[in-house]
């Protein structure tokens, strides 16, 4: 995943999540790059 793709996806997720701290159940099969970037903002993926 490139830098710009990561930033676009991260901004889309942040736009639709309204409260933090927040826990999200992620059942995807990816490497976790987006989740790691959002954990800094008190959004935790389980």
Short mmCIF file of N, CA, C and O in Angstrom, two decimals:
data_model
loop_
_atom_site.label_atom_id
_atom_site.label_comp_id
_atom_site.label_asym_id
_atom_site.label_seq_id
_atom_site.Cartn_x
_atom_site.Cartn_y
_atom_site.Cartn_z
N UNK A 1 0.84 -1.17 0.00
CA UNK A 1 0.00 0.00 0.00
C UNK A 1 0.89 1.23 0.00
O UNK A 1 1.80 1.35 0.80
N UNK A 2 0.60 2.13 -0.89
CA UNK A 2 1.38 3.36 -0.98
C UNK A 2 0.96 4.39 0.07
O UNK A 2 -0.08 4.28 0.71
N UNK A 3 1.77 5.40 0.22
CA UNK A 3 1.54 6.43 1.22
C UNK A 3 0.22 7.15 0.99
O UNK A 3 -0.56 7.35 1.92
N UNK A 4 -0.06 7.54 -0.25
CA UNK A 4 -1.28 8.29 -0.53
C UNK A 4 -2.53 7.44 -0.32
O UNK A 4 -3.53 7.91 0.20
N UNK A 5 -2.47 6.18 -0.73
CA UNK A 5 -3.60 5.29 -0.51
C UNK A 5 -3.88 5.14 0.99
O UNK A 5 -5.02 5.19 1.43
N UNK A 6 -2.83 4.98 1.78
CA UNK A 6 -2.96 4.87 3.23
C UNK A 6 -3.61 6.12 3.82
O UNK A 6 -4.55 6.04 4.61
N UNK A 7 -3.16 7.30 3.43
CA UNK A 7 -3.70 8.55 3.97
C UNK A 7 -5.16 8.76 3.56
O UNK A 7 -5.96 9.25 4.34
N UNK A 8 -5.52 8.39 2.34
CA UNK A 8 -6.90 8.54 1.88
C UNK A 8 -7.82 7.62 2.67
O UNK A 8 -8.88 8.04 3.15
N UNK A 9 -7.44 6.37 2.82
CA UNK A 9 -8.27 5.41 3.56
C UNK A 9 -8.39 5.84 5.02
O UNK A 9 -9.47 5.80 5.61
N UNK A 10 -7.27 6.27 5.61
CA UNK A 10 -7.29 6.72 7.01
C UNK A 10 -8.22 7.92 7.19
O UNK A 10 -9.00 7.97 8.13
N UNK A 11 -8.17 8.87 6.27
CA UNK A 11 -9.04 10.05 6.40
C UNK A 11 -10.51 9.68 6.21
O UNK A 11 -11.38 10.26 6.87
N UNK A 12 -10.82 8.72 5.35
CA UNK A 12 -12.20 8.28 5.18
C UNK A 12 -12.73 7.62 6.45
O UNK A 12 -13.86 7.87 6.88
N UNK A 13 -11.91 6.79 7.07
CA UNK A 13 -12.33 6.14 8.31
C UNK A 13 -12.53 7.18 9.40
O UNK A 13 -13.53 7.17 10.12
N UNK A 14 -11.59 8.11 9.55
CA UNK A 14 -11.70 9.14 10.58
C UNK A 14 -12.93 10.02 10.38
O UNK A 14 -13.53 10.50 11.33
N UNK A 15 -13.32 10.24 9.15
CA UNK A 15 -14.47 11.08 8.85
C UNK A 15 -15.78 10.46 9.34
O UNK A 15 -16.72 11.15 9.70
N UNK A 16 -15.84 9.12 9.37
CA UNK A 16 -17.08 8.44 9.72
C UNK A 16 -17.09 7.90 11.14
O UNK A 16 -18.10 7.34 11.57
N UNK A 17 -16.02 8.06 11.88
CA UNK A 17 -15.96 7.64 13.28
C UNK A 17 -16.02 8.91 14.13
O UNK A 17 -15.20 9.80 14.00
N UNK A 18 -17.01 8.96 15.03
CA UNK A 18 -17.29 10.21 15.72
C UNK A 18 -16.80 10.26 17.16
O UNK A 18 -16.74 11.33 17.74
N UNK A 19 -16.53 9.15 17.78
CA UNK A 19 -16.12 9.19 19.18
C UNK A 19 -14.88 8.34 19.40
O UNK A 19 -14.63 7.38 18.70
N UNK A 20 -14.10 8.72 20.38
CA UNK A 20 -12.96 7.92 20.78
C UNK A 20 -12.79 8.10 22.28
O UNK A 20 -13.20 9.13 22.81
N UNK A 21 -12.30 7.19 23.05
CA UNK A 21 -11.73 5.93 22.57
C UNK A 21 -12.81 5.01 22.00
O UNK A 21 -13.95 5.05 22.43
N UNK A 22 -12.42 4.22 21.07
CA UNK A 22 -13.35 3.38 20.35
C UNK A 22 -12.67 2.05 20.04
O UNK A 22 -11.48 2.01 19.75
N UNK A 23 -13.43 0.96 20.13
CA UNK A 23 -12.91 -0.36 19.76
C UNK A 23 -13.69 -0.85 18.56
O UNK A 23 -14.92 -0.79 18.53
N UNK A 24 -12.98 -1.34 17.56
CA UNK A 24 -13.58 -1.82 16.32
C UNK A 24 -13.15 -3.26 16.11
O UNK A 24 -11.96 -3.58 16.20
N UNK A 25 -14.09 -4.13 15.82
CA UNK A 25 -13.79 -5.51 15.49
C UNK A 25 -13.47 -5.58 14.00
O UNK A 25 -14.34 -5.33 13.16
N UNK A 26 -12.23 -5.88 13.69
CA UNK A 26 -11.78 -5.93 12.29
C UNK A 26 -11.60 -7.39 11.90
O UNK A 26 -10.77 -8.10 12.47
N UNK A 27 -12.35 -7.84 10.91
CA UNK A 27 -12.24 -9.22 10.47
C UNK A 27 -11.67 -9.29 9.05
O UNK A 27 -11.98 -10.18 8.29
N UNK A 28 -10.83 -8.34 8.74
CA UNK A 28 -10.18 -8.32 7.43
C UNK A 28 -8.96 -9.23 7.42
O UNK A 28 -8.56 -9.78 8.43
N UNK A 29 -8.36 -9.35 6.29
CA UNK A 29 -7.21 -10.23 6.16
C UNK A 29 -5.93 -9.49 5.80
O UNK A 29 -5.00 -10.09 5.31
N UNK A 30 -5.91 -8.19 6.07
CA UNK A 30 -4.75 -7.38 5.67
C UNK A 30 -3.62 -7.44 6.69
O UNK A 30 -3.65 -8.18 7.66
N UNK A 31 -2.63 -6.60 6.46
CA UNK A 31 -1.43 -6.59 7.30
C UNK A 31 -1.55 -5.68 8.51
O UNK A 31 -0.69 -5.69 9.37
N UNK A 32 -2.58 -4.85 8.58
CA UNK A 32 -2.79 -4.00 9.74
C UNK A 32 -2.19 -2.61 9.65
O UNK A 32 -2.11 -1.92 10.66
N UNK A 33 -1.77 -2.17 8.49
CA UNK A 33 -1.15 -0.85 8.36
C UNK A 33 -2.09 0.28 8.76
O UNK A 33 -1.69 1.20 9.46
N UNK A 34 -3.32 0.21 8.33
CA UNK A 34 -4.28 1.28 8.65
C UNK A 34 -4.62 1.25 10.13
O UNK A 34 -4.69 2.29 10.79
N UNK A 35 -4.82 0.06 10.68
CA UNK A 35 -5.14 -0.05 12.09
C UNK A 35 -4.03 0.53 12.96
O UNK A 35 -4.30 1.23 13.94
N UNK A 36 -2.80 0.27 12.61
CA UNK A 36 -1.67 0.80 13.39
C UNK A 36 -1.65 2.32 13.35
O UNK A 36 -1.34 2.96 14.35
N UNK A 37 -2.00 2.91 12.25
CA UNK A 37 -2.03 4.37 12.15
C UNK A 37 -3.15 5.00 12.94
O UNK A 37 -3.01 6.11 13.45
N UNK A 38 -4.27 4.29 13.10
CA UNK A 38 -5.40 4.85 13.83
C UNK A 38 -5.31 4.61 15.34
O UNK A 38 -5.95 5.31 16.11
N UNK A 39 -4.51 3.66 15.78
CA UNK A 39 -4.40 3.39 17.21
C UNK A 39 -3.81 4.58 17.95
O UNK A 39 -4.08 4.76 19.12
N UNK A 40 -3.07 5.40 17.28
CA UNK A 40 -2.50 6.60 17.90
C UNK A 40 -3.62 7.55 18.32
O UNK A 40 -3.48 8.30 19.27
N UNK A 41 -4.75 7.51 17.66
CA UNK A 41 -5.88 8.41 17.93
C UNK A 41 -6.91 7.77 18.85
O UNK A 41 -8.07 8.13 18.83
N UNK A 42 -6.53 6.80 19.68
CA UNK A 42 -7.43 6.10 20.60
C UNK A 42 -8.53 5.34 19.88
O UNK A 42 -9.64 5.19 20.38
N UNK A 43 -8.25 4.85 18.70
CA UNK A 43 -9.16 3.95 17.99
C UNK A 43 -8.45 2.61 17.91
O UNK A 43 -7.42 2.48 17.26
N UNK A 44 -8.96 1.63 18.63
CA UNK A 44 -8.29 0.34 18.75
C UNK A 44 -9.04 -0.73 17.98
O UNK A 44 -10.25 -0.85 18.08
N UNK A 45 -8.31 -1.51 17.23
CA UNK A 45 -8.88 -2.61 16.44
C UNK A 45 -8.61 -3.91 17.15
O UNK A 45 -7.50 -4.17 17.60
N UNK A 46 -9.65 -4.73 17.27
CA UNK A 46 -9.53 -6.02 17.94
C UNK A 46 -9.51 -7.11 16.90
O UNK A 46 -10.27 -7.10 15.97
#
